[in-house]
PDB file of C-alpha atoms in Angstrom:
ATOM      1  CA  MET A  21      38.735 162.596 172.511  1.00 41.00           C
ATOM      2  CA  GLN A  22      41.179 160.026 171.377  1.00 43.00           C
ATOM      3  CA  ARG A  23      40.696 158.133 168.086  1.00 44.00           C
ATOM      4  CA  CYS A  24      40.923 154.408 168.511  1.00 42.00           C
ATOM      5  CA  ILE A  25      42.674 152.310 165.903  1.00 40.00           C
ATOM      6  CA  PRO A  26      41.503 148.720 165.688  1.00 43.00           C
ATOM      7  CA  VAL A  27      44.034 146.084 166.471  1.00 39.00           C
ATOM      8  CA  GLY A  28      45.559 144.732 163.263  1.00 41.00           C
ATOM      9  CA  ALA A  29      44.684 147.804 161.211  1.00 43.00           C
ATOM     10  CA  ALA A  30      47.619 149.632 159.616  1.00 44.00           C
ATOM     11  CA  SER A  31      48.060 153.280 160.276  1.00 44.00           C
ATOM     12  CA  PRO A  32      47.963 155.597 157.214  1.00 44.00           C
ATOM     13  CA  ALA A  33      51.692 156.245 157.522  1.00 43.00           C
ATOM     14  CA  ALA A  34      52.492 152.555 157.763  1.00 43.00           C
ATOM     15  CA  ALA A  35      50.349 151.773 154.724  1.00 42.00           C
ATOM     16  CA  THR A  36      52.537 153.910 152.493  1.00 45.00           C
ATOM     17  CA  ILE A  37      55.789 152.147 153.450  1.00 46.00           C
ATOM     18  CA  PRO A  38      56.404 148.929 151.428  1.00 48.00           C
ATOM     19  CA  PRO A  39      57.518 145.899 153.365  1.00 46.00           C
ATOM     20  CA  PRO A  40      61.290 145.355 153.260  1.00 45.00           C
ATOM     21  CA  TRP A  41      61.003 142.046 151.361  1.00 42.00           C
ATOM     22  CA  THR A  42      59.131 143.825 148.542  1.00 45.00           C
ATOM     23  CA  ALA A  43      62.045 146.152 147.895  1.00 45.00           C
ATOM     24  CA  GLN A  44      64.479 143.241 148.122  1.00 50.00           C
ATOM     25  CA  ARG A  45      62.472 141.236 145.553  1.00 49.00           C
ATOM     26  CA  ALA A  46      62.380 144.182 143.155  1.00 48.00           C
ATOM     27  CA  SER A  47      66.122 144.623 143.515  1.00 51.00           C
ATOM     28  CA  THR A  48      66.700 140.909 142.849  1.00 51.00           C
ATOM     29  CA  GLU A  49      64.535 140.959 139.704  1.00 55.00           C
ATOM     30  CA  GLU A  50      66.410 144.005 138.438  1.00 56.00           C
ATOM     31  CA  ASP A  51      69.729 142.233 139.028  1.00 57.00           C
ATOM     32  CA  HIS A  52      68.477 139.214 137.084  1.00 52.00           C
ATOM     33  CA  ARG A  53      67.359 141.414 134.188  1.00 58.00           C
ATOM     34  CA  MET A  54      70.749 143.105 134.087  1.00 55.00           C
ATOM     35  CA  ARG A  55      72.572 139.780 134.200  1.00 55.00           C
ATOM     36  CA  ARG A  56      70.426 138.349 131.390  1.00 55.00           C
ATOM     37  CA  SER A  57      71.100 141.422 129.277  1.00 55.00           C
ATOM     38  CA  ALA A  58      74.836 141.169 129.908  1.00 51.00           C
ATOM     39  CA  ALA A  59      74.860 137.447 129.090  1.00 49.00           C
ATOM     40  CA  THR A  60      72.934 138.028 125.857  1.00 50.00           C
ATOM     41  CA  ALA A  61      75.286 140.799 124.828  1.00 48.00           C
ATOM     42  CA  GLY A  62      78.297 138.597 125.586  1.00 49.00           C
ATOM     43  CA  LEU A  63      76.878 135.709 123.544  1.00 46.00           C
ATOM     44  CA  LEU A  64      76.180 137.950 120.563  1.00 46.00           C
ATOM     45  CA  LEU A  65      79.691 139.370 120.790  1.00 47.00           C
ATOM     46  CA  ALA A  66      81.213 135.876 120.940  1.00 45.00           C
ATOM     47  CA  LEU A  67      79.218 134.729 117.902  1.00 43.00           C
ATOM     48  CA  ALA A  68      80.181 137.820 115.957  1.00 46.00           C
ATOM     49  CA  THR A  69      83.841 137.248 116.796  1.00 43.00           C
ATOM     50  CA  ALA A  70      83.798 133.534 115.927  1.00 42.00           C
ATOM     51  CA  ALA A  71      81.771 133.822 112.720  1.00 42.00           C
ATOM     52  CA  PRO A  72      84.776 134.510 110.457  1.00 42.00           C
ATOM     53  CA  LEU A  73      86.459 131.326 111.777  1.00 42.00           C
ATOM     54  CA  LEU A  74      83.572 128.993 110.936  1.00 43.00           C
ATOM     55  CA  PRO A  75      83.995 126.887 107.749  1.00 44.00           C
ATOM     56  CA  THR A  76      81.766 127.852 104.884  1.00 47.00           C
ATOM     57  CA  ALA A  77      80.557 125.433 102.241  1.00 47.00           C
ATOM     58  CA  GLY A  78      80.271 126.951  98.818  1.00 46.00           C
ATOM     59  CA  PRO A  79      76.962 126.169  97.133  1.00 45.00           C
ATOM     60  CA  ALA A  80      78.756 125.131  93.929  1.00 45.00           C
ATOM     61  CA  VAL A  81      80.614 122.332  95.780  1.00 44.00           C
ATOM     62  CA  ALA A  82      77.428 120.982  97.367  1.00 47.00           C
ATOM     63  CA  GLN A  83      75.567 121.021  94.039  1.00 51.00           C
ATOM     64  CA  GLU A  84      78.263 119.053  92.208  1.00 80.00           C
ATOM     65  CA  LEU A  85      78.247 116.083  94.590  1.00 94.00           C
ATOM     66  CA  THR A  86      76.313 113.136  93.194  1.00 95.00           C
ATOM     67  CA  GLN A  87      75.777 109.463  93.928  1.00 95.00           C
ATOM     68  CA  ALA A  88      74.459 108.778  90.429  1.00 95.00           C
ATOM     69  CA  PRO A  89      77.106 107.251  88.125  1.00 96.00           C
ATOM     70  CA  ALA A  90      75.512 108.846  85.049  1.00 95.00           C
ATOM     71  CA  GLU A  91      75.945 112.327  86.551  1.00 96.00           C
ATOM     72  CA  ALA A  92      79.701 112.010  87.152  1.00 97.00           C
ATOM     73  CA  GLN A  93      82.199 113.573  84.772  1.00 97.00           C
ATOM     74  CA  SER A  94      83.658 111.359  82.065  1.00 98.00           C
ATOM     75  CA  GLY A  95      87.400 111.368  81.512  1.00 98.00           C
ATOM     76  CA  ARG A  96      90.696 109.985  82.730  1.00 98.00           C
ATOM     77  CA  TYR A  97      91.320 109.872  86.466  1.00 99.00           C
ATOM     78  CA  ALA A  98      94.440 109.195  88.525  1.00 98.00           C
ATOM     79  CA  LEU A  99      94.313 107.124  91.697  1.00 98.00           C
ATOM     80  CA  ASP A 100      94.779 109.239  94.826  1.00 98.00           C
ATOM     81  CA  PRO A 101      97.448 107.259  96.732  1.00 96.00           C
ATOM     82  CA  ALA A 102      96.604 109.000 100.004  1.00 96.00           C
ATOM     83  CA  HIS A 103      93.037 107.703  99.835  1.00 97.00           C
ATOM     84  CA  ALA A 104      93.384 104.192  98.461  1.00 98.00           C
ATOM     85  CA  LYS A 105      94.089 100.895 100.159  1.00 98.00           C
ATOM     86  CA  VAL A 106      93.607  97.150  99.738  1.00 98.00           C
ATOM     87  CA  LEU A 107      92.689  95.245 102.902  1.00 99.00           C
ATOM     88  CA  PHE A 108      93.069  91.462 103.004  1.00 99.00           C
ATOM     89  CA  SER A 109      91.809  88.934 105.505  1.00 99.00           C
ATOM     90  CA  VAL A 110      92.336  85.209 106.072  1.00 98.00           C
ATOM     91  CA  ARG A 111      91.117  82.663 108.588  1.00 98.00           C
ATOM     92  CA  HIS A 112      93.840  81.777 111.096  1.00 97.00           C
ATOM     93  CA  LEU A 113      93.755  78.222 112.524  1.00 97.00           C
ATOM     94  CA  GLY A 114      89.974  78.461 112.585  1.00 95.00           C
ATOM     95  CA  PHE A 115      90.150  80.750 115.609  1.00 98.00           C
ATOM     96  CA  SER A 116      90.104  84.222 114.117  1.00 97.00           C
ATOM     97  CA  THR A 117      90.086  86.403 111.042  1.00 98.00           C
ATOM     98  CA  TYR A 118      93.484  87.997 110.497  1.00 98.00           C
ATOM     99  CA  TYR A 119      93.787  91.321 108.677  1.00 98.00           C
ATOM    100  CA  GLY A 120      96.506  93.110 106.768  1.00 98.00           C
ATOM    101  CA  ALA A 121      96.818  95.825 104.159  1.00 99.00           C
ATOM    102  CA  PHE A 122      98.537  96.909 100.988  1.00 98.00           C
ATOM    103  CA  PRO A 123      98.626 100.696 101.458  1.00 98.00           C
ATOM    104  CA  ALA A 124     100.721 101.650  98.415  1.00 98.00           C
ATOM    105  CA  LEU A 125      98.752 101.789  95.155  1.00 98.00           C
ATOM    106  CA  GLU A 126      98.844 103.700  91.902  1.00 98.00           C
ATOM    107  CA  GLY A 127      96.750 103.576  88.762  1.00 98.00           C
ATOM    108  CA  THR A 128      94.241 105.138  86.404  1.00 98.00           C
ATOM    109  CA  LEU A 129      90.529 105.081  85.694  1.00 99.00           C
ATOM    110  CA  ASP A 130      88.977 105.846  82.311  1.00 98.00           C
ATOM    111  CA  TYR A 131      85.390 106.680  83.196  1.00 98.00           C
ATOM    112  CA  ASP A 132      82.469 106.854  80.767  1.00 98.00           C
ATOM    113  CA  ALA A 133      79.416 108.388  82.451  1.00 97.00           C
ATOM    114  CA  GLN A 134      77.138 107.852  79.432  1.00 96.00           C
ATOM    115  CA  ASP A 135      77.973 104.152  79.409  1.00 97.00           C
ATOM    116  CA  PRO A 136      79.762 103.044  82.606  1.00 96.00           C
ATOM    117  CA  THR A 137      80.210  99.553  81.143  1.00 97.00           C
ATOM    118  CA  ARG A 138      82.837 101.067  78.831  1.00 98.00           C
ATOM    119  CA  SER A 139      84.908 102.284  81.797  1.00 98.00           C
ATOM    120  CA  ARG A 140      88.302 100.730  82.501  1.00 98.00           C
ATOM    121  CA  VAL A 141      90.600 100.649  85.521  1.00 98.00           C
ATOM    122  CA  ASP A 142      94.279  99.724  85.832  1.00 99.00           C
ATOM    123  CA  ILE A 143      95.795  99.428  89.328  1.00 98.00           C
ATOM    124  CA  THR A 144      99.322  98.496  90.454  1.00 99.00           C
ATOM    125  CA  ILE A 145      99.815  97.341  94.052  1.00 98.00           C
ATOM    126  CA  ASP A 146     103.170  97.527  95.822  1.00 98.00           C
ATOM    127  CA  VAL A 147     102.954  94.168  97.612  1.00 98.00           C
ATOM    128  CA  ALA A 148     106.412  94.698  99.109  1.00 98.00           C
ATOM    129  CA  ALA A 149     104.756  97.378 101.274  1.00 98.00           C
ATOM    130  CA  VAL A 150     102.488  94.785 102.936  1.00 98.00           C
ATOM    131  CA  ASP A 151     101.523  95.902 106.431  1.00 98.00           C
ATOM    132  CA  THR A 152     100.111  93.735 109.237  1.00 98.00           C
ATOM    133  CA  SER A 153     101.468  95.839 112.135  1.00 97.00           C
ATOM    134  CA  ASP A 154     103.881  92.957 112.833  1.00 97.00           C
ATOM    135  CA  ALA A 155     107.356  93.510 111.365  1.00 98.00           C
ATOM    136  CA  GLU A 156     108.346  89.836 111.572  1.00 98.00           C
ATOM    137  CA  LEU A 157     105.172  88.690 109.869  1.00 97.00           C
ATOM    138  CA  ASP A 158     105.560  91.356 107.175  1.00 98.00           C
ATOM    139  CA  LYS A 159     109.062  90.030 106.511  1.00 98.00           C
ATOM    140  CA  HIS A 160     107.721  86.480 106.228  1.00 98.00           C
ATOM    141  CA  LEU A 161     104.948  87.558 103.855  1.00 98.00           C
ATOM    142  CA  ARG A 162     107.550  89.146 101.578  1.00 98.00           C
ATOM    143  CA  SER A 163     109.501  85.875 101.451  1.00 98.00           C
ATOM    144  CA  GLU A 164     109.256  83.059  98.886  1.00 96.00           C
ATOM    145  CA  ASP A 165     106.640  81.348 101.079  1.00 96.00           C
ATOM    146  CA  PHE A 166     104.129  84.007 100.153  1.00 98.00           C
ATOM    147  CA  LEU A 167     104.570  87.102  97.967  1.00 98.00           C
ATOM    148  CA  ASN A 168     108.182  86.552  96.869  1.00 98.00           C
ATOM    149  CA  THR A 169     108.681  90.308  96.543  1.00 98.00           C
ATOM    150  CA  GLY A 170     112.372  89.873  95.741  1.00 97.00           C
ATOM    151  CA  LYS A 171     111.316  88.709  92.268  1.00 97.00           C
ATOM    152  CA  THR A 172     107.811  90.186  91.945  1.00 97.00           C
ATOM    153  CA  PRO A 173     107.504  93.330  94.096  1.00 98.00           C
ATOM    154  CA  SER A 174     104.151  94.384  92.670  1.00 98.00           C
ATOM    155  CA  ALA A 175     100.753  93.011  91.675  1.00 98.00           C
ATOM    156  CA  ARG A 176      98.476  94.410  88.993  1.00 99.00           C
ATOM    157  CA  PHE A 177      94.754  94.424  88.261  1.00 99.00           C
ATOM    158  CA  ARG A 178      93.491  95.383  84.803  1.00 99.00           C
ATOM    159  CA  SER A 179      89.766  95.374  84.143  1.00 99.00           C
ATOM    160  CA  THR A 180      88.389  93.651  81.059  1.00 98.00           C
ATOM    161  CA  GLY A 181      84.672  94.320  81.499  1.00 98.00           C
ATOM    162  CA  VAL A 182      82.040  96.111  83.577  1.00 98.00           C
ATOM    163  CA  GLU A 183      78.456  94.975  84.141  1.00 98.00           C
ATOM    164  CA  MET A 184      76.010  97.231  85.994  1.00 98.00           C
ATOM    165  CA  THR A 185      74.166  95.264  88.687  1.00 98.00           C
ATOM    166  CA  GLY A 186      72.240  98.134  90.278  1.00 97.00           C
ATOM    167  CA  ALA A 187      71.857 101.899  90.287  1.00 96.00           C
ATOM    168  CA  ARG A 188      75.225 102.305  92.033  1.00 97.00           C
ATOM    169  CA  THR A 189      76.755  98.822  91.845  1.00 98.00           C
ATOM    170  CA  ALA A 190      78.711  96.954  89.195  1.00 98.00           C
ATOM    171  CA  ARG A 191      80.534  93.696  88.599  1.00 99.00           C
ATOM    172  CA  ILE A 192      84.054  94.373  87.320  1.00 99.00           C
ATOM    173  CA  THR A 193      85.890  91.492  85.683  1.00 99.00           C
ATOM    174  CA  GLY A 194      89.604  91.673  85.124  1.00 99.00           C
ATOM    175  CA  ASP A 195      92.999  90.022  85.328  1.00 99.00           C
ATOM    176  CA  LEU A 196      95.037  89.930  88.534  1.00 99.00           C
ATOM    177  CA  THR A 197      98.764  89.338  88.148  1.00 99.00           C
ATOM    178  CA  LEU A 198     100.526  88.186  91.326  1.00 98.00           C
ATOM    179  CA  ARG A 199     103.869  86.398  91.664  1.00 97.00           C
ATOM    180  CA  GLY A 200     104.061  86.375  87.865  1.00 97.00           C
ATOM    181  CA  VAL A 201     100.772  84.464  87.534  1.00 98.00           C
ATOM    182  CA  THR A 202      97.794  86.091  85.801  1.00 99.00           C
ATOM    183  CA  ARG A 203      94.283  84.853  86.506  1.00 99.00           C
ATOM    184  CA  PRO A 204      90.766  86.316  86.147  1.00 98.00           C
ATOM    185  CA  VAL A 205      88.969  87.806  89.141  1.00 99.00           C
ATOM    186  CA  VAL A 206      85.596  89.471  89.658  1.00 99.00           C
ATOM    187  CA  LEU A 207      85.130  92.554  91.837  1.00 99.00           C
ATOM    188  CA  GLU A 208      81.769  93.567  93.277  1.00 99.00           C
ATOM    189  CA  ALA A 209      82.010  97.365  93.206  1.00 99.00           C
ATOM    190  CA  THR A 210      79.976 100.242  94.625  1.00 98.00           C
ATOM    191  CA  PHE A 211      79.991 103.776  93.253  1.00 98.00           C
ATOM    192  CA  ASN A 212      80.152 105.973  96.370  1.00 98.00           C
ATOM    193  CA  GLN A 213      80.150 109.557  95.173  1.00 97.00           C
ATOM    194  CA  ALA A 214      81.535 111.996  92.624  1.00 98.00           C
ATOM    195  CA  GLY A 215      82.123 115.719  92.787  1.00 97.00           C
ATOM    196  CA  VAL A 216      84.520 118.431  93.835  1.00 96.00           C
ATOM    197  CA  SER A 217      86.311 117.457  97.042  1.00 95.00           C
ATOM    198  CA  PRO A 218      85.918 120.163  99.707  1.00 93.00           C
ATOM    199  CA  VAL A 219      89.515 119.488 100.760  1.00 93.00           C
ATOM    200  CA  SER A 220      91.548 119.077  97.574  1.00 92.00           C
ATOM    201  CA  LYS A 221      89.143 121.104  95.388  1.00 94.00           C
ATOM    202  CA  ALA A 222      89.737 118.452  92.704  1.00 96.00           C
ATOM    203  CA  TYR A 223      86.937 116.584  90.954  1.00 97.00           C
ATOM    204  CA  THR A 224      86.909 113.151  92.595  1.00 98.00           C
ATOM    205  CA  ILE A 225      85.220 109.768  92.166  1.00 98.00           C
ATOM    206  CA  GLY A 226      85.161 107.210  94.982  1.00 98.00           C
ATOM    207  CA  PHE A 227      84.532 103.456  94.901  1.00 98.00           C
ATOM    208  CA  ASP A 228      84.539 100.444  97.201  1.00 99.00           C
ATOM    209  CA  ALA A 229      85.016  96.905  95.899  1.00 99.00           C
ATOM    210  CA  GLU A 230      85.350  93.387  97.244  1.00 99.00           C
ATOM    211  CA  THR A 231      86.345  89.952  95.999  1.00 99.00           C
ATOM    212  CA  VAL A 232      87.438  86.551  97.299  1.00 99.00           C
ATOM    213  CA  ILE A 233      90.340  84.671  95.730  1.00 98.00           C
ATOM    214  CA  LYS A 234      92.141  81.394  96.375  1.00 98.00           C
ATOM    215  CA  ARG A 235      95.777  82.282  96.925  1.00 98.00           C
ATOM    216  CA  SER A 236      96.936  78.815  95.886  1.00 98.00           C
ATOM    217  CA  GLU A 237      95.863  79.657  92.319  1.00 98.00           C
ATOM    218  CA  TRP A 238      98.653  82.243  92.270  1.00 98.00           C
ATOM    219  CA  GLY A 239     101.210  79.861  93.753  1.00 96.00           C
ATOM    220  CA  VAL A 240     100.816  81.025  97.361  1.00 97.00           C
ATOM    221  CA  SER A 241      99.945  77.770  99.101  1.00 96.00           C
ATOM    222  CA  ALA A 242     102.073  77.888 102.261  1.00 97.00           C
ATOM    223  CA  TYR A 243     100.310  76.756 105.458  1.00 97.00           C
ATOM    224  CA  VAL A 244      97.012  75.882 103.772  1.00 98.00           C
ATOM    225  CA  PRO A 245      94.609  74.988 105.413  1.00 97.00           C
ATOM    226  CA  ALA A 246      95.888  76.266 108.777  1.00 98.00           C
ATOM    227  CA  VAL A 247      95.850  79.684 107.146  1.00 98.00           C
ATOM    228  CA  SER A 248      92.882  79.707 104.797  1.00 98.00           C
ATOM    229  CA  ASP A 249      93.325  79.358 101.060  1.00 98.00           C
ATOM    230  CA  GLU A 250      90.519  81.863 100.566  1.00 99.00           C
ATOM    231  CA  VAL A 251      91.559  85.492 100.914  1.00 99.00           C
ATOM    232  CA  THR A 252      89.018  88.297 101.059  1.00 99.00           C
ATOM    233  CA  LEU A 253      90.163  91.518  99.408  1.00 99.00           C
ATOM    234  CA  ARG A 254      88.436  94.821 100.166  1.00 99.00           C
ATOM    235  CA  ILE A 255      89.379  97.901  98.177  1.00 98.00           C
ATOM    236  CA  GLY A 256      88.613 101.535  98.897  1.00 98.00           C
ATOM    237  CA  ALA A 257      89.802 104.096  96.362  1.00 98.00           C
ATOM    238  CA  GLU A 258      89.423 107.701  95.292  1.00 98.00           C
ATOM    239  CA  PHE A 259      90.365 108.939  91.823  1.00 99.00           C
ATOM    240  CA  THR A 260      90.939 112.569  90.851  1.00 98.00           C
ATOM    241  CA  ARG A 261      90.148 113.804  87.360  1.00 97.00           C
ATOM    242  CA  LYS A 262      93.088 114.771  85.199  1.00 91.00           C
ATOM    243  CA  PRO A 263      92.956 118.199  83.482  1.00 83.00           C
TER     244      PRO A 263
END
């Protein structure tokens, strides 16, 4: 007597054999697991190799940085010529604002953290190094029409007083000597930061300052008003503490 197997029912032997796509899926998942493991191992190896090349910031450097003038170190500072510049701007024919720079400066800062109003700054500017990115214009600015650098190759600012106007701002009064003429000016200054520079490792103080002068008051009246009498001066400077 023959045993009948219903249509659609799997034989016992067939039931024990997994479908081919099941084995393929298991193989694919295993491949993915192996690839993920290899990728993770490669990433960890790359990080371990690169770690010695990453810059490290010493905690002492970070702790010494401050934006509070009273927390800076008192003493005599020298202007860092690589990180100091005077930018000037004038209105040109009413159409645009024209910019130039005096990139060569030197000077000193006597800083009093306990009483910043007692601080003093003395800066000399090499006006013969005027730079507008136009050689012909630079030559004209050095002429008698403007800076007359043949007779007066430098300008000088010496502070005479400091008035705190905010937690990090001050009004610095002083005398500006240009073309042999000395007149008072007022700088609106901002104390940026003080601390050990992560690059130079020297204790550094940084300031920005701005003022507006009338160049005719220093005998530079050529082409007024086509080129504005008012000149805006913007100063950025870093000072490093002397031993």
